[in-house]
Coordinates of C-alpha atoms and ligand atoms in Angstrom, one line a residue:
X13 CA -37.8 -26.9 -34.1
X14 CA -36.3 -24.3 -36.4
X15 CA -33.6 -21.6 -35.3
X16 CA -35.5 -17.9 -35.6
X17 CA -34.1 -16.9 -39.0
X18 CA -35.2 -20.1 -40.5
X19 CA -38.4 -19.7 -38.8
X20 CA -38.6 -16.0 -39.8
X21 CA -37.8 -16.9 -43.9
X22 CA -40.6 -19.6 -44.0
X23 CA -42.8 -17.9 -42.6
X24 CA -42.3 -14.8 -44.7
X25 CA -42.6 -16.8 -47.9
X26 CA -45.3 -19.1 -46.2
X27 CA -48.4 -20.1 -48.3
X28 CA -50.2 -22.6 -45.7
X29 CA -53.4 -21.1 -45.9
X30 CA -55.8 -18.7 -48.1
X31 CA -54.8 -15.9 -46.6
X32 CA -51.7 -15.8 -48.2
X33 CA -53.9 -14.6 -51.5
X34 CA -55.1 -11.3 -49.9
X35 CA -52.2 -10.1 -47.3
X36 CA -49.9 -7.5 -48.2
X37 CA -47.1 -8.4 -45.7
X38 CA -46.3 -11.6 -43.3
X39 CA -46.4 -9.8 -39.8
X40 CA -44.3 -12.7 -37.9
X41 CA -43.9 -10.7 -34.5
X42 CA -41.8 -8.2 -32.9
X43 CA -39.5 -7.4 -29.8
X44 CA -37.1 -9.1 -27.8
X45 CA -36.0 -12.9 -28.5
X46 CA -35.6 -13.1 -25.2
X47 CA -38.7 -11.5 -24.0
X48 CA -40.1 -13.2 -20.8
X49 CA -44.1 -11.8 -21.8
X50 CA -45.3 -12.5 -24.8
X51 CA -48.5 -11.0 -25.9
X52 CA -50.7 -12.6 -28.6
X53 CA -53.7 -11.2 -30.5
X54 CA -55.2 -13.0 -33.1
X55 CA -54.2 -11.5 -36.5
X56 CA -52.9 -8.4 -37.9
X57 CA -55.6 -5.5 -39.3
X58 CA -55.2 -3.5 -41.8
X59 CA -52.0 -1.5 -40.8
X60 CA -50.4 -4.2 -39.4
X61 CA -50.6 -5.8 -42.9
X62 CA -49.3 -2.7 -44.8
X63 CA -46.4 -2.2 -42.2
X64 CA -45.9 -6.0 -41.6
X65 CA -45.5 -5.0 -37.8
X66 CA -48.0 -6.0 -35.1
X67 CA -50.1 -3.6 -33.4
X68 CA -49.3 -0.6 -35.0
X69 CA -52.9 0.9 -35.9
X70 CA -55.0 2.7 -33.1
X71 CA -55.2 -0.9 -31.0
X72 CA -51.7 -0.6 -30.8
X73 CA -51.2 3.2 -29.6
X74 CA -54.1 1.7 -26.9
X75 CA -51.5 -1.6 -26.4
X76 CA -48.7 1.1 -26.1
X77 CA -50.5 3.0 -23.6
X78 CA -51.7 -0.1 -21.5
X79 CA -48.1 -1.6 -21.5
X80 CA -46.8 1.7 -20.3
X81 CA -49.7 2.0 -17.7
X82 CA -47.5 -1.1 -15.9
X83 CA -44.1 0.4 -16.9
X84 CA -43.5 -2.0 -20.0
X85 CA -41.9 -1.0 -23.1
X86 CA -43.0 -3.0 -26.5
X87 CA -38.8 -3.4 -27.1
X88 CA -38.9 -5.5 -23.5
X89 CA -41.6 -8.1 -24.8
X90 CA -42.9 -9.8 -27.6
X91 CA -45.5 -9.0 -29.6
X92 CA -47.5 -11.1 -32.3
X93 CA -50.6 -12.9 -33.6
X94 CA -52.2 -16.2 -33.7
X95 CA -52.1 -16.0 -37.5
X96 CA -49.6 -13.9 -39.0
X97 CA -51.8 -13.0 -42.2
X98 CA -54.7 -10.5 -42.4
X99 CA -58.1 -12.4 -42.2
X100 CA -59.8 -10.3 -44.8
X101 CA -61.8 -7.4 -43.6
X102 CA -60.3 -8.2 -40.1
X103 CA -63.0 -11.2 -39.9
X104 CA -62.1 -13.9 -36.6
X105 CA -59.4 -16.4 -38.3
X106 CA -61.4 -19.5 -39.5
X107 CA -60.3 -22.6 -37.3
X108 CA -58.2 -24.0 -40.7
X109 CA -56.4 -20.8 -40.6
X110 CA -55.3 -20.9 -37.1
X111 CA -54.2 -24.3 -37.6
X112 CA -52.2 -23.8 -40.4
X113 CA -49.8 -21.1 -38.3
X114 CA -49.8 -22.1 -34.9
X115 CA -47.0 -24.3 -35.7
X116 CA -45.0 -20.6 -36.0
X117 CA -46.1 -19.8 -32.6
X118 CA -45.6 -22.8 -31.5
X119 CA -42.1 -22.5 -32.6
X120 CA -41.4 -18.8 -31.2
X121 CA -42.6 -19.8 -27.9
X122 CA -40.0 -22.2 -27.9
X123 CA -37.2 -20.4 -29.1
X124 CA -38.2 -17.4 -26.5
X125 CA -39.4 -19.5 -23.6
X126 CA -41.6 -17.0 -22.0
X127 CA -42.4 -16.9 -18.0
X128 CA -45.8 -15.4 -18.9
X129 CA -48.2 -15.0 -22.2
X130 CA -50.6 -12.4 -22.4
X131 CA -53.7 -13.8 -25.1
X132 CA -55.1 -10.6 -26.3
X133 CA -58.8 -11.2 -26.8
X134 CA -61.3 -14.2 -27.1
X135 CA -59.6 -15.8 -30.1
X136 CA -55.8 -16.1 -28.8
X137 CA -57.6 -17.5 -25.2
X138 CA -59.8 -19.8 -27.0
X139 CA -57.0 -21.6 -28.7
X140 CA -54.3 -20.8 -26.1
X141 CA -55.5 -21.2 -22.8
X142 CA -58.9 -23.4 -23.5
X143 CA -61.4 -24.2 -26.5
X144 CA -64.1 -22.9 -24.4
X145 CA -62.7 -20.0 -22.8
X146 CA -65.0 -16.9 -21.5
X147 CA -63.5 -13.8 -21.9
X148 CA -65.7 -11.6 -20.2
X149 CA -65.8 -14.2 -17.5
X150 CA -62.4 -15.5 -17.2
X151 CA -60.2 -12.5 -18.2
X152 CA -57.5 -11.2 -15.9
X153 CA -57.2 -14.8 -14.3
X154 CA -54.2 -17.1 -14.4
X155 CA -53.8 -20.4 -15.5
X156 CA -50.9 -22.5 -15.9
X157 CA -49.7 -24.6 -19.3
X158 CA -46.5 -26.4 -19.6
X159 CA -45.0 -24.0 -16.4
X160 CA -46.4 -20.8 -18.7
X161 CA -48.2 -18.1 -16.8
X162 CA -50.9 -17.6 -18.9
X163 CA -53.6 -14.8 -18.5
X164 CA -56.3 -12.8 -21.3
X165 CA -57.2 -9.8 -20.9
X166 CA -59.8 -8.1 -23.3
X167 CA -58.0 -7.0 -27.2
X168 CA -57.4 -3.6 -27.6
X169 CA -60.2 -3.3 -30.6
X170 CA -62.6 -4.6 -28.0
X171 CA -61.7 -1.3 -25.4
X172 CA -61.5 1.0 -28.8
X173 CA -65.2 -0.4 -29.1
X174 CA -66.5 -0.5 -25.6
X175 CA -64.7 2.6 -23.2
X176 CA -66.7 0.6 -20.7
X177 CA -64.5 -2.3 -19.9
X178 CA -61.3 -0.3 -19.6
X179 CA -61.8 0.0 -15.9
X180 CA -62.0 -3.9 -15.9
X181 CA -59.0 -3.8 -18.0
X182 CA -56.7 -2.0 -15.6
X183 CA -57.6 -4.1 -12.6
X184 CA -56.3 -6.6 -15.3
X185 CA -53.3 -5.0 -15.8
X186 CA -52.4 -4.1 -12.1
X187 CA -53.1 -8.3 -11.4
X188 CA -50.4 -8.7 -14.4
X189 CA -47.7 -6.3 -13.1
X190 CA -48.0 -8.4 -9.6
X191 CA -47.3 -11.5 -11.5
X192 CA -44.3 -9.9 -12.9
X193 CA -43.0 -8.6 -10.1
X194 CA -43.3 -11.6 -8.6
X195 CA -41.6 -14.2 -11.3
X196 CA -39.7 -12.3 -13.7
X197 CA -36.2 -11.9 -13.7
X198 CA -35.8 -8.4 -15.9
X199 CA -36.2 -5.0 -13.7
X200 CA -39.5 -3.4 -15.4
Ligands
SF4_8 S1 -51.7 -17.0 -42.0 FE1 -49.9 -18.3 -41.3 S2 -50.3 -20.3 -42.3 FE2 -51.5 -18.8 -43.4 S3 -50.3 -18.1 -45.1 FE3 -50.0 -16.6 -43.4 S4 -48.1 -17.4 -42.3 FE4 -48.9 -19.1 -43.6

């Protein structure tokens, strides 16, 4: 396991995959080291890759608004990706992609050791929770990995899309806020 600033410089210069050929900026993540949430979406868009910050676009004013909807702030948790380069036109990261740079998530998870990660979306679940994981049947449920609270609830993009599932959404969010009231340490 590498310390976070040797984690942070390979992945900056990191050339694992194809998608080092088209992306403007590595986005490896943001917030505190010591975050007890993480929240995980599967790759940066468009002005995630110019800024090289996650969720910065108009899913993450909505991810902003959500996290503020359960009295989080974005500089109390962590926030990244699945991949950490922009999947051209923000097409799903192929399977060879994801495998390439889970070994940086991997890593961060251990060097934060979160109580409880939040997959945004179908693709983080699928490879975080379970292969075959249902996200509009199975979001806003918890499951357990490795003593990890883990829990999807539907990406941003997807509510941007479909106004229809934000009342799912924040049932969602109120079952999160129990959990952290109930296991985390941090006043929220
Ligand atoms: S997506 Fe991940 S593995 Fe691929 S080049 Fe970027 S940092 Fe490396």
């Amino acid at each position: 396991m590498k310390n976070w600033d040797e984690l942070y410089a390979e992945c900056m210069s990191c050339r694992k995959c194809d998608l080092a050929e088209t992306r403007t900026n590595v986005v490896f993540g943001d917030g505190a080291r010591n975050a007890e949430i993480m929240f995980i979406g599967e790759g940066p868009g468009e002005q995630e890759d110019l800024t090289g910050l996650p969720f910065v676009g108009r899913a993450g004013k909505l991810l902003d608004d959500m996290l503020a909807m359960i009295d989080l702030d974005r500089s109390r948790v962590f926030v990244g990706n699945m991949v950490k380069c922009r999947p051209p036109q923000n097409r799903d990261p192929l399977n060879v992609e994801q495998e390439a740079c889970i070994g940086y998530l991997r890593n961060q998870v251990a060097l934060i050791k979160p109580k409880i990660i939040v997959c945004l979306g179908r693709i983080a679940a699928m490879k975080l929770i379970r292969e075959d994981f249902k996200i509009t049947r199975e979001h806003g449920k918890w499951f357990e990995k490795a003593g990890v609270q883990m829990i999807a609830l539907y990406h941003p993009s997807a509510l941007l899309r479909d106004p229809r599932k934000r009342p799912e959404s924040f049932e969602d969010l109120k079952i999160l806020q129990a959990k952290i009231r109930e296991i985390c340490d941090h006043t929220y």
